Each structure stands twice: as structure tokens, then as C-alpha cells.
Tab-separated table of C-alpha atoms in Angstrom:
chain	number	residue	atom	x	y	z
A	53	UNK	CA	-5.028	9.545	-8.306
A	54	UNK	CA	-2.370	9.132	-5.634
A	55	UNK	CA	-2.907	8.032	-1.891
A	56	UNK	CA	-1.187	10.523	0.477
A	57	UNK	CA	-0.909	10.432	4.333
A	58	UNK	CA	-2.399	13.734	5.665
A	59	UNK	CA	0.747	14.768	7.268
A	60	UNK	CA	2.494	14.854	3.871
A	61	UNK	CA	-0.149	17.007	2.265
A	62	UNK	CA	0.916	20.290	1.014
A	63	UNK	CA	-1.273	23.381	0.209
A	64	UNK	CA	-2.172	23.581	-3.472
A	65	UNK	CA	-2.766	19.862	-3.725
A	66	UNK	CA	-6.090	18.899	-5.194
A	67	UNK	CA	-8.433	16.205	-3.958
A	68	UNK	CA	-9.327	13.488	-6.283
A	69	UNK	CA	-12.116	12.086	-4.023
A	70	UNK	CA	-14.348	13.615	-1.488
A	71	UNK	CA	-13.574	13.305	2.076
A	72	UNK	CA	-16.346	12.101	4.460
A	73	UNK	CA	-16.944	12.408	7.972
A	74	UNK	CA	-19.354	10.994	10.722
A	75	UNK	CA	-22.676	10.161	9.500
A	76	UNK	CA	-21.527	10.111	5.741
A	77	UNK	CA	-21.341	13.953	5.602
A	78	UNK	CA	-18.953	15.470	3.109
A	79	UNK	CA	-16.228	17.510	4.781
A	80	UNK	CA	-14.437	18.353	1.599
A	81	UNK	CA	-15.447	17.953	-2.227
A	82	UNK	CA	-13.367	16.155	-4.926
A	83	UNK	CA	-11.582	18.840	-6.757
A	84	UNK	CA	-11.091	20.939	-3.792
A	85	UNK	CA	-7.619	22.755	-3.531
A	86	UNK	CA	-6.216	22.249	-0.362
A	87	UNK	CA	-5.024	25.163	2.002
A	88	UNK	CA	-3.151	24.691	5.165
A	89	UNK	CA	-6.512	25.374	7.215
A	90	UNK	CA	-8.013	22.557	5.215
A	91	UNK	CA	-5.124	20.135	6.072
A	92	UNK	CA	-5.368	21.063	9.751
A	93	UNK	CA	-9.017	20.428	9.746
A	94	UNK	CA	-8.365	16.917	8.106
A	95	UNK	CA	-6.176	16.082	11.085
A	96	UNK	CA	-8.500	17.398	13.633
A	97	UNK	CA	-11.078	14.820	12.376
A	98	UNK	CA	-8.685	11.920	12.537
A	99	UNK	CA	-8.543	11.585	8.662
A	100	UNK	CA	-5.136	9.765	8.164
A	101	UNK	CA	-5.029	9.499	4.309
A	102	UNK	CA	-6.598	11.122	1.286
A	103	UNK	CA	-6.383	10.792	-2.492
A	104	UNK	CA	-4.991	13.605	-4.405
A	105	UNK	CA	-4.739	14.324	-8.332
A	106	UNK	CA	-1.604	13.357	-9.964
A	107	UNK	CA	-1.192	14.106	-13.647
A	108	UNK	CA	1.200	11.220	-13.885
A	109	UNK	CA	-1.488	8.664	-13.066
A	110	UNK	CA	-4.519	10.752	-14.035
A	111	UNK	CA	-6.184	7.447	-15.747
A	112	UNK	CA	-6.173	5.553	-12.343
A	113	UNK	CA	-9.006	5.064	-10.327
A	114	UNK	CA	-9.446	3.425	-7.007
A	115	UNK	CA	-12.292	1.007	-6.558
A	116	UNK	CA	-13.391	0.091	-3.080
A	117	UNK	CA	-15.617	-2.775	-2.378
A	118	UNK	CA	-17.772	-0.602	-0.175
A	119	UNK	CA	-17.625	3.240	-0.464
A	120	UNK	CA	-16.622	5.573	2.291
A	121	UNK	CA	-20.148	7.287	2.691
A	122	UNK	CA	-21.991	3.797	3.417
A	123	UNK	CA	-19.372	2.844	5.795
A	124	UNK	CA	-19.822	5.924	7.690
A	125	UNK	CA	-23.578	5.529	7.851
A	126	UNK	CA	-23.069	2.075	8.915
A	127	UNK	CA	-20.745	2.968	11.654
A	128	UNK	CA	-23.465	5.535	12.834
A	129	UNK	CA	-25.859	2.653	13.092
A	130	UNK	CA	-23.319	0.663	15.122
A	131	UNK	CA	-23.110	3.576	17.433
A	132	UNK	CA	-26.636	3.860	18.039
A	133	UNK	CA	-26.704	0.032	18.742
A	134	UNK	CA	-24.054	0.269	21.232
A	135	UNK	CA	-25.817	3.166	22.729
A	136	UNK	CA	-29.300	1.390	22.900
A	137	UNK	CA	-27.807	-1.827	24.558
A	138	UNK	CA	-25.740	0.028	26.936
A	139	UNK	CA	-28.964	1.758	28.376
A	140	UNK	CA	-31.075	-1.349	28.032
A	141	UNK	CA	-33.038	-0.436	24.974
A	142	UNK	CA	-33.590	-2.697	21.861
A	143	UNK	CA	-31.536	-2.701	18.915
A	144	UNK	CA	-33.162	-1.022	15.807
A	145	UNK	CA	-33.297	-4.427	13.878
A	146	UNK	CA	-34.606	-2.916	10.656
A	147	UNK	CA	-31.980	-0.332	10.627
A	148	UNK	CA	-29.292	-3.090	10.973
A	149	UNK	CA	-30.971	-5.222	8.510
A	150	UNK	CA	-31.143	-2.491	5.802
A	151	UNK	CA	-27.504	-1.438	6.120
A	152	UNK	CA	-26.335	-5.127	5.939
A	153	UNK	CA	-28.191	-5.335	2.744
A	154	UNK	CA	-26.380	-2.284	1.512
A	155	UNK	CA	-23.142	-3.675	2.300
A	156	UNK	CA	-24.004	-6.814	0.549
A	157	UNK	CA	-25.242	-5.255	-2.596
A	158	UNK	CA	-21.886	-3.063	-2.914
A	159	UNK	CA	-19.739	-5.997	-2.125
A	160	UNK	CA	-21.606	-8.243	-4.786
A	161	UNK	CA	-21.126	-5.476	-7.314
A	162	UNK	CA	-17.242	-5.813	-6.674
A	163	UNK	CA	-17.015	-9.470	-6.494
A	164	UNK	CA	-14.453	-9.754	-9.307
A	165	UNK	CA	-11.918	-7.278	-7.543
A	166	UNK	CA	-9.641	-7.763	-4.643
A	167	UNK	CA	-10.829	-6.437	-1.318
A	168	UNK	CA	-9.851	-2.805	-0.246
A	169	UNK	CA	-11.124	-0.308	2.011
A	170	UNK	CA	-9.568	3.251	2.438
A	171	UNK	CA	-8.705	4.163	5.996
A	172	UNK	CA	-11.584	5.934	7.911
A	173	UNK	CA	-11.136	6.171	11.769
A	174	UNK	CA	-13.207	9.174	13.183
A	175	UNK	CA	-11.512	10.176	16.763
A	176	UNK	CA	-12.999	8.617	19.617
A	177	UNK	CA	-15.071	6.002	17.501
A	178	UNK	CA	-12.655	3.175	16.613
A	179	UNK	CA	-15.133	0.505	17.800
A	180	UNK	CA	-17.753	1.542	15.181
A	181	UNK	CA	-15.642	1.857	12.253
A	182	UNK	CA	-13.845	-1.470	13.052
A	183	UNK	CA	-17.192	-3.206	13.298
A	184	UNK	CA	-18.259	-1.985	9.742
A	185	UNK	CA	-14.686	-2.950	8.209
A	186	UNK	CA	-15.092	-6.492	9.709
A	187	UNK	CA	-18.538	-6.937	8.365
A	188	UNK	CA	-17.250	-5.970	4.944
A	189	UNK	CA	-14.269	-8.307	5.148
A	190	UNK	CA	-16.477	-11.145	6.342
A	191	UNK	CA	-19.123	-10.739	3.682
A	192	UNK	CA	-16.602	-10.580	1.082
A	193	UNK	CA	-14.803	-13.762	2.434
A	194	UNK	CA	-18.266	-15.471	2.489
A	195	UNK	CA	-19.035	-14.732	-0.967
A	196	UNK	CA	-15.753	-16.289	-1.909
A	197	UNK	CA	-16.606	-19.216	0.109
A	198	UNK	CA	-19.752	-19.598	-2.044
A	199	UNK	CA	-22.270	-18.571	0.400
A	200	UNK	CA	-25.776	-17.752	-0.719
A	201	UNK	CA	-27.748	-14.448	0.195
A	202	UNK	CA	-29.162	-16.040	3.545
A	203	UNK	CA	-25.771	-17.048	4.837
A	204	UNK	CA	-24.193	-13.774	3.617
A	205	UNK	CA	-26.962	-11.716	5.519
A	206	UNK	CA	-26.389	-13.909	8.797
A	207	UNK	CA	-22.647	-13.664	8.289
A	208	UNK	CA	-22.683	-9.822	7.787
A	209	UNK	CA	-25.230	-9.059	10.696
A	210	UNK	CA	-23.101	-11.134	13.097
A	211	UNK	CA	-19.859	-9.697	11.895
A	212	UNK	CA	-21.179	-5.986	12.233
A	213	UNK	CA	-22.296	-6.720	15.887
A	214	UNK	CA	-19.630	-8.985	16.845
A	215	UNK	CA	-18.303	-6.444	19.552
A	216	UNK	CA	-21.812	-5.491	20.697
A	217	UNK	CA	-21.048	-7.122	24.145
A	218	UNK	CA	-18.531	-4.426	24.857
A	219	UNK	CA	-21.547	-2.011	25.547
A	220	UNK	CA	-21.718	-3.846	28.841
A	221	UNK	CA	-18.230	-3.324	29.809
A	222	UNK	CA	-17.081	-0.368	32.230
A	223	UNK	CA	-16.197	2.680	30.095
A	224	UNK	CA	-12.763	3.068	31.749
A	225	UNK	CA	-11.845	-0.530	30.341
A	226	UNK	CA	-12.962	0.434	26.641
A	227	UNK	CA	-10.805	3.587	27.112
A	228	UNK	CA	-7.775	1.916	28.792
A	229	UNK	CA	-4.371	2.874	27.053
A	230	UNK	CA	-1.687	0.207	26.516
A	231	UNK	CA	-1.774	-3.417	27.518
A	232	UNK	CA	-4.545	-4.507	29.990
A	233	UNK	CA	-3.719	-5.992	33.389
A	234	UNK	CA	-4.681	-9.606	34.008
A	235	UNK	CA	-8.067	-8.748	35.744
A	236	UNK	CA	-8.889	-6.308	33.075
A	237	UNK	CA	-8.173	-8.737	30.165
A	238	UNK	CA	-10.483	-11.535	31.992
A	239	UNK	CA	-13.266	-8.837	32.204
A	240	UNK	CA	-12.590	-7.764	28.432
A	241	UNK	CA	-12.977	-11.408	27.518
A	242	UNK	CA	-16.728	-11.263	28.919
A	243	UNK	CA	-17.690	-9.138	25.883
A	244	UNK	CA	-18.149	-12.341	23.815
A	245	UNK	CA	-20.662	-13.792	26.442
A	246	UNK	CA	-22.493	-10.381	26.688
A	247	UNK	CA	-22.848	-10.135	23.046
A	248	UNK	CA	-24.322	-13.645	22.768
A	249	UNK	CA	-26.771	-12.870	25.519
A	250	UNK	CA	-27.929	-9.661	23.609
A	251	UNK	CA	-28.269	-11.113	20.205
A	252	UNK	CA	-29.710	-14.424	20.836
A	253	UNK	CA	-32.773	-12.436	22.482
A	254	UNK	CA	-33.349	-10.966	18.991
A	255	UNK	CA	-35.679	-13.471	17.263
A	256	UNK	CA	-35.174	-11.716	13.974
A	257	UNK	CA	-31.396	-12.238	13.778
A	258	UNK	CA	-31.359	-15.828	14.847
A	259	UNK	CA	-28.989	-17.860	17.018
A	260	UNK	CA	-26.022	-18.232	14.329
A	261	UNK	CA	-25.751	-14.483	14.396
A	262	UNK	CA	-25.336	-14.588	18.126
A	263	UNK	CA	-22.814	-17.203	18.045
A	264	UNK	CA	-20.489	-14.845	15.790
A	265	UNK	CA	-20.375	-12.621	18.824
A	266	UNK	CA	-19.631	-15.580	21.247
A	267	UNK	CA	-17.200	-17.530	19.237
A	268	UNK	CA	-15.084	-14.961	17.263
A	269	UNK	CA	-12.107	-15.110	19.842
A	270	UNK	CA	-12.132	-18.715	19.695
A	271	UNK	CA	-8.817	-20.061	18.173
A	272	UNK	CA	-8.564	-22.907	15.612
A	273	UNK	CA	-6.400	-24.892	17.957
A	274	UNK	CA	-8.581	-24.750	20.998
A	275	UNK	CA	-6.449	-21.938	22.652
A	276	UNK	CA	-9.113	-19.224	22.415
A	277	UNK	CA	-11.907	-18.136	24.452
A	278	UNK	CA	-14.633	-18.216	26.069
A	279	UNK	CA	-14.987	-22.052	25.638
A	280	UNK	CA	-11.603	-23.138	24.214
A	281	UNK	CA	-13.482	-24.640	21.075
A	282	UNK	CA	-11.358	-26.030	18.180
A	283	UNK	CA	-11.575	-26.677	14.533
A	284	UNK	CA	-14.966	-27.295	13.111
A	285	UNK	CA	-16.531	-26.796	16.763
A	286	UNK	CA	-16.236	-23.282	15.960
A	287	UNK	CA	-18.956	-21.991	13.558
A	288	UNK	CA	-17.370	-21.246	10.121
A	289	UNK	CA	-19.181	-17.771	10.460
A	290	UNK	CA	-16.953	-17.095	13.438
A	291	UNK	CA	-13.904	-18.549	12.061
A	292	UNK	CA	-14.264	-16.201	9.021
A	293	UNK	CA	-15.039	-13.066	11.415
A	294	UNK	CA	-11.849	-13.909	13.450
A	295	UNK	CA	-9.711	-13.293	10.436
A	296	UNK	CA	-11.320	-10.109	9.410
A	297	UNK	CA	-11.283	-8.929	13.014
A	298	UNK	CA	-7.662	-9.429	13.516
A	299	UNK	CA	-6.705	-8.091	10.088
A	300	UNK	CA	-8.646	-4.738	10.839
A	301	UNK	CA	-7.305	-4.425	14.233
A	302	UNK	CA	-3.860	-4.583	12.885
A	303	UNK	CA	-4.106	-2.222	10.028
A	304	UNK	CA	-6.327	0.034	12.170
A	305	UNK	CA	-3.779	0.416	15.067
A	306	UNK	CA	-6.126	-1.145	17.560
A	307	UNK	CA	-3.550	-3.246	18.798
A	308	UNK	CA	-0.904	-0.417	19.116
A	309	UNK	CA	1.130	0.918	16.115
A	310	UNK	CA	-0.668	0.506	12.761
A	311	UNK	CA	0.750	-2.392	10.629
A	312	UNK	CA	0.927	-2.115	6.938
A	313	UNK	CA	-1.488	-4.450	5.080
A	314	UNK	CA	1.219	-6.831	3.577
A	315	UNK	CA	2.597	-7.399	7.146
A	316	UNK	CA	-1.019	-7.774	8.622
A	317	UNK	CA	-1.565	-10.465	6.092
A	318	UNK	CA	1.745	-12.134	6.719
A	319	UNK	CA	0.807	-12.357	10.680
A	320	UNK	CA	-2.528	-13.893	9.663
A	321	UNK	CA	-0.863	-16.441	7.223
A	322	UNK	CA	1.730	-17.213	10.031
A	323	UNK	CA	-1.053	-18.222	12.357
A	324	UNK	CA	-2.967	-20.443	9.908
A	325	UNK	CA	-3.781	-23.761	11.786
A	326	UNK	CA	-3.233	-22.102	15.144
A	327	UNK	CA	-5.531	-19.137	15.578
A	328	UNK	CA	-7.207	-19.338	12.045
A	329	UNK	CA	-8.742	-22.004	9.932
A	330	UNK	CA	-6.163	-22.565	6.864
A	331	UNK	CA	-9.040	-22.441	4.366
A	332	UNK	CA	-10.222	-19.116	5.517
A	333	UNK	CA	-6.671	-17.802	5.608
A	334	UNK	CA	-6.141	-18.875	2.014
A	335	UNK	CA	-9.373	-17.305	0.509
A	336	UNK	CA	-8.614	-14.011	2.609
A	337	UNK	CA	-5.068	-13.488	1.902
A	338	UNK	CA	-5.140	-14.242	-1.838
A	339	UNK	CA	-7.984	-11.647	-2.119
A	340	UNK	CA	-7.031	-8.724	-0.140
A	341	UNK	CA	-5.088	-5.643	-1.587
A	342	UNK	CA	-2.113	-5.650	0.371
A	343	UNK	CA	-0.652	-2.956	-1.899
A	344	UNK	CA	-3.687	-0.704	-2.698
A	345	UNK	CA	-3.927	1.006	-5.867
A	346	UNK	CA	-2.460	4.559	-5.584
A	347	UNK	CA	0.186	3.263	-3.071
A	348	UNK	CA	3.671	4.489	-3.632
A	349	UNK	CA	6.180	1.530	-3.602
A	350	UNK	CA	9.906	1.088	-4.371
A	351	UNK	CA	10.846	-2.074	-6.156
A	352	UNK	CA	13.892	-4.241	-5.759
A	353	UNK	CA	15.178	-2.806	-8.902
A	354	UNK	CA	15.667	0.539	-7.282
A	355	UNK	CA	12.730	2.048	-9.236
A	356	UNK	CA	9.744	3.957	-7.486
A	357	UNK	CA	6.358	4.017	-8.579
A	358	UNK	CA	2.632	3.913	-8.057
A	359	UNK	CA	0.578	0.693	-7.977
A	360	UNK	CA	-2.124	1.184	-10.719
A	361	UNK	CA	-3.726	-2.370	-10.792
A	362	UNK	CA	-4.010	-5.394	-8.376
A	363	UNK	CA	-4.824	-8.685	-9.937
A	364	UNK	CA	-7.386	-10.969	-8.574
A	365	UNK	CA	-5.956	-13.790	-6.702
A	366	UNK	CA	-2.282	-12.390	-6.931
A	367	UNK	CA	-2.600	-9.316	-4.554
A	368	UNK	CA	1.224	-9.356	-3.921
A	369	UNK	CA	2.022	-9.058	-7.675
A	370	UNK	CA	0.498	-5.752	-8.666
A	371	UNK	CA	1.284	-3.646	-11.854
A	372	UNK	CA	3.332	-0.558	-11.024
A	373	UNK	CA	3.991	2.666	-13.017
A	374	UNK	CA	7.410	3.857	-12.655
A	375	UNK	CA	7.730	7.583	-11.721
A	376	UNK	CA	11.311	7.537	-10.672
A	377	UNK	CA	14.451	5.469	-12.020
A	378	UNK	CA	16.737	3.488	-9.750
A	379	UNK	CA	18.878	6.740	-9.631
A	380	UNK	CA	15.864	8.717	-8.311
A	381	UNK	CA	15.703	10.778	-11.630
A	382	UNK	CA	11.956	11.589	-12.451
A	383	UNK	CA	10.278	10.459	-15.661
A	384	UNK	CA	8.358	13.304	-17.186
A	385	UNK	CA	6.395	11.231	-19.886
A	386	UNK	CA	6.405	7.683	-21.221
A	387	UNK	CA	6.246	6.240	-17.869
A	388	UNK	CA	7.279	2.626	-17.847
A	389	UNK	CA	5.219	0.143	-16.315
A	390	UNK	CA	6.346	-3.154	-14.336
A	391	UNK	CA	3.707	-6.034	-14.163
A	392	UNK	CA	4.967	-8.245	-11.398
A	393	UNK	CA	2.907	-11.073	-12.462
A	394	UNK	CA	5.164	-11.153	-15.468
A	395	UNK	CA	8.637	-9.948	-13.929
A	396	UNK	CA	8.862	-12.843	-11.566
A	397	UNK	CA	12.405	-11.747	-10.335
A	398	UNK	CA	11.171	-8.348	-9.249
A	399	UNK	CA	9.396	-7.538	-5.874
A	400	UNK	CA	8.149	-4.659	-3.871
A	401	UNK	CA	10.898	-3.732	-1.472
A	402	UNK	CA	9.059	-1.006	0.562
A	403	UNK	CA	5.736	0.952	0.670
A	404	UNK	CA	6.649	4.582	0.676
A	405	UNK	CA	4.593	7.380	2.500
A	406	UNK	CA	4.920	9.728	-0.624
């Protein structure tokens, strides 16, 4: 299978994986032959990428650490949590606990892989999907850190609800386009305090969960908010959540233009010791799929191919199946493969859309 942007799809292509929409419902099944009307429908739902069948890489399968259906159901739970708190109602604690358990189970079953999540952003609901992705990245990082089940559950719950305080912000502020003004930015910063106040009142969650909402914008060098904490004054759960939060905001386009995964990781590494805890950065950056399986890439040799395997601990050195030689001529059979872990002088030059 091959990962293709929706705007590059053509009628006649066949889906290799089902496409899910809000609530975990299936929009299109795997094996569906695309028509122009289907492609338009994908765009209407805000779907950015899908996986299509490609006989040249028919043996390649994409493994996500949490599947799309579960993430969409989790996003719906976050949506309801935000709605409840906006109108002064209690969170459905059991619902949150159950979905965090489900996220943990799936992540634990993929602990030997690098972290990859396909792009899911339903139009008008970026906050909810972002919250789920941050929870997944945080649980995965906690697992790498050696956390036991209790710690993973606390971390996952706090990360899932890290932005719950935004439910108390004015709607016009959440929907603002472009950079916020000074007063708007100061008001936005209050979501950390609002989130802490909401979560600390839930005895089933515990104070550490509330501190994730409170501290996830604190910076390692003390330049963050709301309290200007630094280093180990910031709880490690919040230091982990901060990395996942920034990464997903960058790749999801929540800070403006979408940033490719490898560039998002480069930014996080560059801010190690300033914004982020160096230990967490090292764990995260060496275990995130910056070149996901199914991605089309051009190598420094001039050859073009598809990523077919991402090795654990070496996500920038995947194995690539070559589809076009350096002159742009296609291979029709006996496709050569380049293992960048072995070919140390070859690098990925560019990630291609198709």
C-alpha cells in the first residue's frame, strides 16, 4: 500500500485501508474503487491522506500504534468532555478511564515499533483529535521511560485532557485565525489554570493528572507559563506531554502550515534543553516515524521509492524500495531496495507527495 494525499487521488485507484470519520464510523471500506464523487467526499470530510493499493508494494503493511477507529471514538469522548465542562457539567470519568485503557492496550501491543499515527483531522474538530494524538504520543513515551501501568494511566489521562481548560475560553478566541494579539494570548494562557481547576476537583483522577493540564506549557529553562517553572520543578508527566503537544501541533498544522514529521522532530531536537527536557527529547526523537511506511521519498542518489520499513531506534534510516531510477525511469519488476542503516552515505533528500 502507498500513502497518497487526497488531492493527488485519481478515479480508479483502490483503497488499501478503510476510511473512518467522526465517532469511528466507516466512510469507505478497504477495497473500494474510488470515483470522483468519493474523492470529493473525502475532501468534504477533511481527510488529507489515504492508503491505496499498489502492486509494486503489495506486501507492505502499515502498522499504527493505535488504530484510526479507536482514535476517532476517543476524540468523540474528548468532545463530550469539553462540552460538559463548558456547561458546568461533570466529566464522564468512566468513559475517559475506559478509552485511556484501550489506548494503553493498543500501544503496549506495538511497543517494539516506532510511533506512527496516520493523519485524522475532522473539519471543525482539531482540538479533539489533537488531544487524542498527544495522549498516544505521551503514553508511548512513558512506556519508553519504563513507566508501570499506574503511571501510564495517569499520564494518558492527563495528556488526553491537557487542553480541557480551553472549554472555559470564549468561543471567538478558540476560532481566531492567525497570530493572537497580546491580550488574546494572555487570555489563552489561562487555559492551563482553568484545566487544573477542573481536573483537581475530580477525585478519581488525582492531582498529578491535573498538573499535566497546569504545567504542559512550562519550559525546561523556566521561560514558560503559568508559573515559570524550570527543569525538574516541572513534573515529568508534563515534560512528556509538552513534547507530544508541540509535535502534533506542528504536523497537524495547528501552528499555521503543516510541518513534515522530520522537520517537526528537528525543531524539537533544536529546542532540547531550552523548551524541552533533553532526556524526553532523546526518547521521543529516536522512536517516532519521521518517514512513515508508505511514504514516497527521493534519495540523494536521485532514485525515488517508497519507505517499506522503519527500524526501531533509527527512524531516520528506513528501508526504501526503489520504484524509479535516478533518470526517472520506472522499474517494472525486481525492485531494488536500499537499507539506509547499511548504506551510510545515502540519505533521504526529499519527501514526495506522490
